[in-house]
Structure formats: C-alpha cells, structure tokens
Coordinates of C-alpha atoms in Angstrom, one line a residue:
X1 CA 150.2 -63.2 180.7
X2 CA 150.1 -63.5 176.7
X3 CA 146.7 -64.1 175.0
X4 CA 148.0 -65.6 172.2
X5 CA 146.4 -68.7 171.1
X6 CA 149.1 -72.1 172.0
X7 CA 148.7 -74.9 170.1
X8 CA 150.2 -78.8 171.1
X9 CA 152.1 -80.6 168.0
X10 CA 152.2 -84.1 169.4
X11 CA 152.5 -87.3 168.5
X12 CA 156.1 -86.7 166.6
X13 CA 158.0 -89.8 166.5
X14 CA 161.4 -88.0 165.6
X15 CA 161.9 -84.2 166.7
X16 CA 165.1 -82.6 165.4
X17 CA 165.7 -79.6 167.7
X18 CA 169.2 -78.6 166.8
X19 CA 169.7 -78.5 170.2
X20 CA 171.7 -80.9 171.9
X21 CA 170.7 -80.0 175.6
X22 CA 167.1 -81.6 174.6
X23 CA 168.3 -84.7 172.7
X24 CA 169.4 -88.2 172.8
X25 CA 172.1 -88.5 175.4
X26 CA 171.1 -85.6 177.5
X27 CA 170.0 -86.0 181.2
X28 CA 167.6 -83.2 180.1
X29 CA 166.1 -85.5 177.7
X30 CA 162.9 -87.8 177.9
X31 CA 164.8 -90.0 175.7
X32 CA 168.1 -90.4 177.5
X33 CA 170.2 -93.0 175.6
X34 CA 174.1 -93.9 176.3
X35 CA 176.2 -93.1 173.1
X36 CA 176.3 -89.5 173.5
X37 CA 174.4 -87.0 172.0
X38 CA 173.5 -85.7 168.5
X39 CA 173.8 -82.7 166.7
X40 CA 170.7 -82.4 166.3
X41 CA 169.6 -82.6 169.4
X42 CA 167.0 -85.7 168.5
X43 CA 163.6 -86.5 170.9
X44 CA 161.8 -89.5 170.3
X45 CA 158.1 -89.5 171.2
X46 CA 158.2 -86.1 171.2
X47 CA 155.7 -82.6 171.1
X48 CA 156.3 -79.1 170.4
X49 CA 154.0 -76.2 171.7
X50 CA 153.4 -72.7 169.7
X51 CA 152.2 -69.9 171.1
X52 CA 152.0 -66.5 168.9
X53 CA 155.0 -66.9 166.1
X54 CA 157.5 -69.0 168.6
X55 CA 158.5 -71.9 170.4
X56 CA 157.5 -72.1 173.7
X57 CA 158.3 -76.3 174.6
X58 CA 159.8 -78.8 173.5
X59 CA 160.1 -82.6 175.2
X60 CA 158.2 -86.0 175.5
X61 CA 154.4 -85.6 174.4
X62 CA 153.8 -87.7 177.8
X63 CA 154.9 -84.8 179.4
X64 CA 153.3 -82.0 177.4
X65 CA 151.5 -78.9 179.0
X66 CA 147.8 -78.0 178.4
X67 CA 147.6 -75.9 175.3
X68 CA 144.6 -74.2 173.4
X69 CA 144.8 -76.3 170.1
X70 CA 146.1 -80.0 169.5
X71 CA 147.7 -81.0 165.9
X72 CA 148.4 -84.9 165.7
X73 CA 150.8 -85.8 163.5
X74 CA 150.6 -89.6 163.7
X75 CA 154.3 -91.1 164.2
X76 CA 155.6 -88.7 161.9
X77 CA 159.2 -87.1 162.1
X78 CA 159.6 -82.7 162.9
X79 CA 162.0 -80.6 161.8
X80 CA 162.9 -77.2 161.6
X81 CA 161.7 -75.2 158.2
X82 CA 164.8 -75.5 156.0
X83 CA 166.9 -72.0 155.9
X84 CA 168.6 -71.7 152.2
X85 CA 170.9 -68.7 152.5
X86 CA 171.2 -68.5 148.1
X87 CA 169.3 -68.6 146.3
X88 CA 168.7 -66.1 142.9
X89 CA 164.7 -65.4 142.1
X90 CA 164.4 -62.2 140.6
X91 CA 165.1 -62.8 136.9
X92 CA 163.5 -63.5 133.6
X93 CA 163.5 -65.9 131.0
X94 CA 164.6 -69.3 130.5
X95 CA 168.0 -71.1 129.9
X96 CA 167.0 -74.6 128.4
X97 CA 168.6 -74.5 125.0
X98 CA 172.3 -73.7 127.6
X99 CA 171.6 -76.6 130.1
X100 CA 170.6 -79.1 127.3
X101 CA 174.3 -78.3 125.4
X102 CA 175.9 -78.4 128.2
X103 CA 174.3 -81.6 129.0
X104 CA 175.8 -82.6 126.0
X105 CA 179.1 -81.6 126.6
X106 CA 179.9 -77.7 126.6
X107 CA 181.2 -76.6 130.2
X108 CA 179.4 -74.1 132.3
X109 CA 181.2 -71.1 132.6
X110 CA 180.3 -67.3 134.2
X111 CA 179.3 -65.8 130.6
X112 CA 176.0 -67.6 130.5
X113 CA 174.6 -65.1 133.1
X114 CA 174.2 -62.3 130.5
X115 CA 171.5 -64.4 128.9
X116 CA 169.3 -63.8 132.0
X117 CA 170.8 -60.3 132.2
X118 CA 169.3 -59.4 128.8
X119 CA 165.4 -60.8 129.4
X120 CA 165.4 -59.6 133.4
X121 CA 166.0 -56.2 132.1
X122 CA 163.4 -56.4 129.4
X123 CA 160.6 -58.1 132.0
X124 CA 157.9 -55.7 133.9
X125 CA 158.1 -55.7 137.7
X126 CA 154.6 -57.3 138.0
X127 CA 156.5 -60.2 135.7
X128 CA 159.5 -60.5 137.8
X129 CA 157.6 -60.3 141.2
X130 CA 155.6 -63.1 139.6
X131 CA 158.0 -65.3 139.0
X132 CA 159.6 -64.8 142.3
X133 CA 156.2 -65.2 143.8
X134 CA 156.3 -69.0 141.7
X135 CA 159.7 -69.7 143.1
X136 CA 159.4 -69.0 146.8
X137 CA 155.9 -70.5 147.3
X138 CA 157.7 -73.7 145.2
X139 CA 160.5 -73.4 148.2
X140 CA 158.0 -73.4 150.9
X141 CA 156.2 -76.3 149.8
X142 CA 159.4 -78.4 149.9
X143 CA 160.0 -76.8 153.6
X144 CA 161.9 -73.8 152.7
X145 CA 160.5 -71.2 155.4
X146 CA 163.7 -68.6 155.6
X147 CA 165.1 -67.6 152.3
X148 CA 167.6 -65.5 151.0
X149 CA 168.1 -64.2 147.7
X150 CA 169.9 -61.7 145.4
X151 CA 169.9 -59.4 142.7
X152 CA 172.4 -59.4 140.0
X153 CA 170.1 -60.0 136.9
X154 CA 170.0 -56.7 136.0
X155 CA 173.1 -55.6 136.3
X156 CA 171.8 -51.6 136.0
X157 CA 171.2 -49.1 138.6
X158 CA 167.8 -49.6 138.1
X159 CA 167.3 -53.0 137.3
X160 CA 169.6 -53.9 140.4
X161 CA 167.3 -51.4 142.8
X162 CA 164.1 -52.8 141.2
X163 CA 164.8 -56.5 141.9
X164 CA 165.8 -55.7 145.5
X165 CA 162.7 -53.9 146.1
X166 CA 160.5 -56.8 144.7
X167 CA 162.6 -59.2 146.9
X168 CA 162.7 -57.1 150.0
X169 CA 158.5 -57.6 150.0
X170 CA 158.7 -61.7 150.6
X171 CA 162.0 -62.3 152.3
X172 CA 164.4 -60.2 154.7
X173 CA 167.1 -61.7 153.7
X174 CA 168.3 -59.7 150.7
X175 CA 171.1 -59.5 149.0
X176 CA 173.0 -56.7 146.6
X177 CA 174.6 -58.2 143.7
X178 CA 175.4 -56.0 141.4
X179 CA 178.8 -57.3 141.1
X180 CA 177.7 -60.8 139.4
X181 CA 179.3 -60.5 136.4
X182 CA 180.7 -57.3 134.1
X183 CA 177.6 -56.4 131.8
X184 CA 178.6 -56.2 128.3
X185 CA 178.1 -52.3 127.6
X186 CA 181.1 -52.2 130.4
X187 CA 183.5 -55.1 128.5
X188 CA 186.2 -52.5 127.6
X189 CA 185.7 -50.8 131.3
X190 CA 185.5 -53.3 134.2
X191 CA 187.0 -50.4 136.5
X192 CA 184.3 -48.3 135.2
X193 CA 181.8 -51.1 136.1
X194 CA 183.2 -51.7 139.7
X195 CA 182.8 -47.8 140.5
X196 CA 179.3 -48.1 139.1
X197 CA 178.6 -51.1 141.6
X198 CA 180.4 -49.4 144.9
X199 CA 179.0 -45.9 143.6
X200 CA 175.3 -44.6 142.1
X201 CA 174.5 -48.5 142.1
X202 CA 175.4 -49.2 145.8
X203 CA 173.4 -45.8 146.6
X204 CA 170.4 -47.0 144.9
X205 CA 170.4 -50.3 146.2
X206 CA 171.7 -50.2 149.8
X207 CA 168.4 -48.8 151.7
X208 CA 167.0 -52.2 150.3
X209 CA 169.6 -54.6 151.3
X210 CA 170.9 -56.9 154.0
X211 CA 173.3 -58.1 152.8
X212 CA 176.4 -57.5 149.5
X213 CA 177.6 -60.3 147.3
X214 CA 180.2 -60.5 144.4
X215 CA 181.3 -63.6 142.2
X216 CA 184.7 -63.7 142.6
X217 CA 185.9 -65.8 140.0
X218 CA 188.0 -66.2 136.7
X219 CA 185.4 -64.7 134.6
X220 CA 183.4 -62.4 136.8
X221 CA 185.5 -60.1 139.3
X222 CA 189.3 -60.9 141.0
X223 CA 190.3 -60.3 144.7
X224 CA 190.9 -56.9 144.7
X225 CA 188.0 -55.9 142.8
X226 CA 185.8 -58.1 145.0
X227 CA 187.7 -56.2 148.0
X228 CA 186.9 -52.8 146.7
X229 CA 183.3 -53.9 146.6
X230 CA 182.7 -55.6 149.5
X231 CA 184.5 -53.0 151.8
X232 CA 182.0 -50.1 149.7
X233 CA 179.5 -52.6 151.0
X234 CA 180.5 -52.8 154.6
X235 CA 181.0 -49.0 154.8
X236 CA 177.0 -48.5 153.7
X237 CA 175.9 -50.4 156.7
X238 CA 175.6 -54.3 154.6
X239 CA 176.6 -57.3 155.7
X240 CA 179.3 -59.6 153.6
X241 CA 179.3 -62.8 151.6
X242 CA 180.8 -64.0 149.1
X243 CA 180.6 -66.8 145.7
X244 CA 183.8 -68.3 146.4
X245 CA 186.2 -70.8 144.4
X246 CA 183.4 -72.2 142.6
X247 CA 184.8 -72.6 139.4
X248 CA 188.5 -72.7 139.8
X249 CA 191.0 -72.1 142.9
X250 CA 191.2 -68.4 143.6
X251 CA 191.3 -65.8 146.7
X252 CA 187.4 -65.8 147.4
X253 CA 187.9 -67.8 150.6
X254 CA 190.5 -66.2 152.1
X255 CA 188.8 -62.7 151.4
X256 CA 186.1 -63.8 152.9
X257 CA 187.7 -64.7 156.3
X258 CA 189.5 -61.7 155.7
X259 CA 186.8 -59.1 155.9
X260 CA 184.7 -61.7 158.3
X261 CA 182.0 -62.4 155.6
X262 CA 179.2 -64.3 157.2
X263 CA 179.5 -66.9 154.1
X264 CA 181.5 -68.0 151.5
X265 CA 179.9 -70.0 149.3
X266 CA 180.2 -72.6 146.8
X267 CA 184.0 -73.8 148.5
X268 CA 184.1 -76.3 145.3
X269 CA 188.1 -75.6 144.6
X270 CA 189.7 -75.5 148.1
X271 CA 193.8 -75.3 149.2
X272 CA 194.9 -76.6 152.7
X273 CA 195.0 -73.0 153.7
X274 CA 191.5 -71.8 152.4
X275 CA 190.3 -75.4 154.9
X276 CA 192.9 -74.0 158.2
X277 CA 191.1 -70.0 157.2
X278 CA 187.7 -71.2 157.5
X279 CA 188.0 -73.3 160.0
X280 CA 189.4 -70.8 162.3
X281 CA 186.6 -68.0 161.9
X282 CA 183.0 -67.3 161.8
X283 CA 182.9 -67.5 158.2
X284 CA 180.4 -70.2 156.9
X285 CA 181.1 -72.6 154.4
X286 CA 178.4 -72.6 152.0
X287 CA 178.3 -75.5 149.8
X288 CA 175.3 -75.3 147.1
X289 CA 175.6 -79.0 145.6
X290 CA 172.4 -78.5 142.6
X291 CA 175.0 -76.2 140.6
X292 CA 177.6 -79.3 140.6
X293 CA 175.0 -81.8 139.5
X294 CA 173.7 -79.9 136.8
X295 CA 176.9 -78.7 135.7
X296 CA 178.4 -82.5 136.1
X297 CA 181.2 -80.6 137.7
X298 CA 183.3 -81.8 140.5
X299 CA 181.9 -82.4 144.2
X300 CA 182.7 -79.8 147.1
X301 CA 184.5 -82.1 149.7
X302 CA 181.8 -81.7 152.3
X303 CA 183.8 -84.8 154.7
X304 CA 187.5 -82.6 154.1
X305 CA 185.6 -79.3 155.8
X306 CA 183.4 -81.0 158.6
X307 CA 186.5 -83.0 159.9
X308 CA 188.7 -79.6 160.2
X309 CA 185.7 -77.9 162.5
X310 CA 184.4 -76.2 159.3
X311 CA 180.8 -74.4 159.5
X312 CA 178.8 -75.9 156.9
X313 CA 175.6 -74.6 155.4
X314 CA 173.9 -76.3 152.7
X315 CA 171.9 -74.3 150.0
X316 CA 170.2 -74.6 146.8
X317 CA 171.7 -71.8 144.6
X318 CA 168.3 -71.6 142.5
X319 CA 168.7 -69.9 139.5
X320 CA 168.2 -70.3 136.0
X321 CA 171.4 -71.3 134.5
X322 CA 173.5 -73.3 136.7
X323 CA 170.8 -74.7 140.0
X324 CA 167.7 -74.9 138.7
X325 CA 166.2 -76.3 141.7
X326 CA 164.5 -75.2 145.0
X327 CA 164.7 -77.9 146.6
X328 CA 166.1 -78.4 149.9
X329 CA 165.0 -82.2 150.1
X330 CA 167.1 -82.5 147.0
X331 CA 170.5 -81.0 148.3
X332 CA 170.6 -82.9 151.0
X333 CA 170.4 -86.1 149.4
X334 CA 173.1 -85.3 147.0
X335 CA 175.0 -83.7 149.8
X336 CA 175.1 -87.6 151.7
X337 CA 175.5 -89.4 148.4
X338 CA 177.9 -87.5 146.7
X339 CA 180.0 -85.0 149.3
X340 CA 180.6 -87.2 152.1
X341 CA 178.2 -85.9 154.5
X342 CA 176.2 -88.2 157.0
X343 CA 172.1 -87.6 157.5
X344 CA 172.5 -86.2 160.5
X345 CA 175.3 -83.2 159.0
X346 CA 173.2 -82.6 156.0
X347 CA 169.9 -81.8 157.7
X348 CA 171.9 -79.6 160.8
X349 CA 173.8 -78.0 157.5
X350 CA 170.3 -77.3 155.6
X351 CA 169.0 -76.2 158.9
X352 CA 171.2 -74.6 161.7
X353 CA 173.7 -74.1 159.4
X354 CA 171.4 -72.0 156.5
X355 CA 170.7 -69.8 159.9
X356 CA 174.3 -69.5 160.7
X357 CA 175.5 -68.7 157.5
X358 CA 172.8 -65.6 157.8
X359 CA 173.9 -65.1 160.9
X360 CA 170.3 -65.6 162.4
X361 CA 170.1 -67.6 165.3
X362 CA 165.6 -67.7 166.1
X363 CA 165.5 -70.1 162.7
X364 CA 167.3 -73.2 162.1
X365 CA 166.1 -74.8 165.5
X366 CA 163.2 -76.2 167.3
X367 CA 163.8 -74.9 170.7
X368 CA 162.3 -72.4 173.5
X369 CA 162.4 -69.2 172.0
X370 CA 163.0 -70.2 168.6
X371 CA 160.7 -68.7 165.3
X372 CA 157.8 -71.4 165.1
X373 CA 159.2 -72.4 161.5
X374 CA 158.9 -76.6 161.0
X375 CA 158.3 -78.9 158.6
X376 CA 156.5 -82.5 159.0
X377 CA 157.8 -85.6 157.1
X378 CA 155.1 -88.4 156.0
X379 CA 158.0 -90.3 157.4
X380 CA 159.3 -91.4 160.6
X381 CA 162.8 -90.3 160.7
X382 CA 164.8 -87.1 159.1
X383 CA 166.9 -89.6 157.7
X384 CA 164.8 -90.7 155.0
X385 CA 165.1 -87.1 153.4
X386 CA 168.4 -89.1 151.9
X387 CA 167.0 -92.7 152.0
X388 CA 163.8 -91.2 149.8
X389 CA 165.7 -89.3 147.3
X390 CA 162.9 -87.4 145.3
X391 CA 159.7 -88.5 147.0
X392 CA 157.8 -85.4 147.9
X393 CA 158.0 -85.9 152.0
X394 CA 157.1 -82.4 153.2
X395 CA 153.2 -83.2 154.1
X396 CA 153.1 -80.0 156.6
X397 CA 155.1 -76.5 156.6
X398 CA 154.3 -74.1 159.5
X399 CA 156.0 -70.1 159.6
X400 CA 155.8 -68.2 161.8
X401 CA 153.7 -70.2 164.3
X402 CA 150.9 -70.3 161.2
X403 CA 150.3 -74.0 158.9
X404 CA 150.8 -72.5 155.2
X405 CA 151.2 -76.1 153.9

C-alpha cells in the first residue's frame, strides 16, 4: 500500500482529460450526453485525485473516493499543464531596436539570430541560467509545466555545451542546436561548420541532450546538410526534430518524415505532398503561431492539416527575435482566430499534442496514471482560453502532484 499523501481536486465544473473513454459521450462517463464524444475527453461536475506525483482518479466529484487532503476549486474548469515542445531560453541580450523595424516594415529573416549569437556568447553562465530561470518560471505561471528548449545561441563548442548544461538542470526536454544558423567566423566554410556541428560540437553536447534540431531553411542549412546532421544526431543516441518550411517552401517536412523525426515544426509553407507525408507518419506537426504574429507573416493552415489526419502540436517558439512570448494562453487564441482551429483542437494541440510531439505520453492528459501536471482557470470552461484573449486565467498550476502556483 503507498503512503503517499492523496489529495481530492473537486468541485471542477469542466475537466479536460484528453481522454475520450472518460468524457462526454462515453458510457464510462458520469456525464453521458448523445452527440458523441470529444477529444478531449470532457467531465462536467468533475474531481481529480493525486497521490505522490500522479493521477490516480478521475470522474464525477459525487462519486469521488476518500482522500487525505481536499482542494475546492469553486465551479472552475481543469486542465492538463500546457506541454510547449519549443521554445529557445538560453540566450542573452535583447532584440527591440529589430522587432520595432520590422514592425515598421523590414521582413524577418534567419540573419537576425547572430545578434543573440554575439551577446549569449559574451554573458556568464550565472547570467544565462538567470534568464532562463525568468523565462521558465514566466511559462509556469501561464500553465506551462513540461518544456522544452534548445541551444543554438552560442553557436561554439562551448557555448553550445554550456547552454545545454544550464537547460538540462530545469527541463528534460533538451535540445542540441548547434545547427541554427552558420556563425559568421564560418561564412566562407559552411562545410567546415556542419563537420563542427556533427563532430567536436556533437561530442560535447550529446551526453546533455535529448533531443537534435537544425533550421532547415533558405538562409540557415539545406536538406542535405540538415540530413548529414540529423543522422550524426541519430547515430549518438538523440532523438530528431526539425524547424521546417517556416520561411519559404523547402525539404524540411519531408526530411523529417523521412528520418521519423518526432516533430517538424513551424509547417508555415506546405505542398500537397508535405500534407499526404505528415499525415501518414508519426511525425508531429508543430505549428508555433507567436513567430507569425510578430513577424506579420502569413498563417500556418492549422484547418488544411487537422482535416488530412495531421498531428498537430501547438507551441510558443520563445525567443528573442522572432516569438517573444511564453505564453501558451496566447497561442491558442491566435491559433482559433487566425489558423482555423476550433477550442477544443487548440487546447488538445497545446496539450496532448505538445506531449506527442515529444513523444511523452504521462503529460498532456488528466487520466489514471498520468504526471499530476494541471492548471485551474478562474473560468468555467477551457474555451474561454480563446473567448478571453489576454486575461491572465491560470489562478492555479500544480507539477508533479505539488501546487507551485
């Protein structure tokens, strides 16, 4: 028998499991409606025990077990703690003076990343590890309890081991990008630069790493390049994915279902083909809507994906030159206003689909079994995460079974 302590969240008036089994529309479910069921595997009325860091019951709060503790959360609506599966926090300095030109007209393009390149590898670690520290608790607040993020700010064998080291001591999920952009000591030698990143740079960085990333893009690194470094990857025990025909239409997307990358993300500039690819393997669309609203560039066509059977994740792509935002809340909003996604898709996508896309499948669901990671609304429904656009809703994050907000 465990001793751990169980505590009963009741009094939800909206549960989103991501489980269909427990939801609307299930004979399982307290709240059997006709209609069918919902993605998100909805409960009205509904309670959630923790015991230790998981799940241990979900279902009606009528019908709820005797637990140690009780938390009352007065007609308000549960989710699970938002997973965003990019995000880019290790870096330095600030990129005002480009998004205020570009706000007035210049385009975004890859180049701008050297300008974070240059402080990042002139900050201490105690400043980087600060300002990652500023970031991720900023994430949390807003609900964010499983976060990736990267390197590829230093752009160095040092630099690039450094910032995976800082990252590896607040999130698991992190990523090896050394092969964000060609630094500008390696201009005249990109070849030299890509045996760098799949040689004495991939060495270094590997034992620190999850995961390996390039930007494979007009501008940054082209399909075979981004092959080369990927399959290096692969061959030192990291798992793929991949910034993917973000800017322009290209071979990211196909690589990626290719090598079997676990995402591919951005998916702004898409061909019939690169849709029928993804749709057909576990490959993950990632679509990372704060880069096209502060770039004023064109939408990802969230609708176009979801209706070929598409995986879609939803993420927040923070960093300091083209997402400045780590805000979950945010993305979804834009996601239903401006990419053709309903409520319901955006929150499973922010959710289920952030888990999926890191291949992780205890987070990104409120079920038996599942990571005690949630997120209370001062609101009765998940749906006003888009009806509220901007109005700080998260009034309550638990991880790991433990209220940090």
């Amino acid at each position: 028998m465990s001793s751990s302590t169980s505590t009963l969240i009741t009094n939800i008036a909206t549960l989103v499991t991501n489980d269909p089994s427990l939801g609307w529309g299930s004979p399982r479910s307290s709240t059997f409606e006709s209609g069918g069921s919902s993605p998100l595997g909805l409960v009205r009325d509904a309670a959630v025990v923790v015991e230790g860091d998981r799940v241990v019951w979900t279902g009606s709060s009528r019908k709820a077990p005797a637990t140690d503790n009780r938390v009352d959360v007065q007609g308000r609506a549960v989710l699970p703690g938002f997973v965003d599966s990019h995000s880019h926090l290790v870096f330095a300095g600030d990129r005002t003076e480009e998004f205020h030109a570009r706000m007035s007209g210049r385009p975004y393009t890859a180049g701008g990343i050297r300008t974070t390149v240059a402080a990042t590898r002139a900050a201490t670690d105690a400043e980087l590890e600060a300002n990652l520290l500023r970031y991720r608790h900023e994430a949390l607040r807003q609900g964010t309890t499983t976060l990736e993020t990267k390197s590829g700010y230093g752009l160095t064998v040092e630099d690039e081991a450094r910032a995976l080291r800082l990252a590896a001591r607040h999130t698991e999920e992190v990523t090896y990008l050394g092969a964000h952009v060609v630094p500008p000591e390696y201009a005249d030698d990109p070849a030299g630069y890509v045996d760098l990143v799949t040689g004495a740079m991939l060495d270094a960085c590997a034992p620190h790493a999850r995961w390996i990333d390039v930007f494979c893009e007009k501008g940054a690194f082209d399909g075979d390049q981004a092959r080369a470094i990927l399959t290096a990857g692969r061959q030192r025990g990291l798992q793929l994915r991949i910034h993917a025909n973000q800017l322009t239409h290209g071979p990211g997307v196909r690589l990626a279902v290719e090598l079997d990358a676990a995402s591919a993300d951005h998916c702004t500039h898409l061909t019939d083909a690169d849709v029928d690819a993804l749709a057909n393997s576990r490959t993950v669309a990632t679509l990372l809507p704060g880069a096209e609203f502060s770039t004023r560039a064109e939408w990802p066509d969230a609708r176009r994906l979801l209706d070929a059977g598409v995986t879609v994740a939803l993420s927040t792509d923070c960093n300091p030159g083209s997402s400045f935002t780590s805000s979950m809340p945010f993305c979804i909003a834009l996601a239903v206003r401006d990419m053709g996604m309903t409520p319901d898709e955006a929150v499973w996508s922010a959710t289920a689909g952030g888990a999926a896309a890191l291949r992780r499948t205890d987070v990104g669901r409120l079920a038996p079994g599942a990571r005690a990671d949630l997120l209370v609304l001062d609101a009765p429904s998940h749906v006003h995460l888009a009806y509220r656009p901007g109005v700080p809703l998260v009034t309550q994050v638990w991880q790991g079974g433990e209220r940090v907000v």
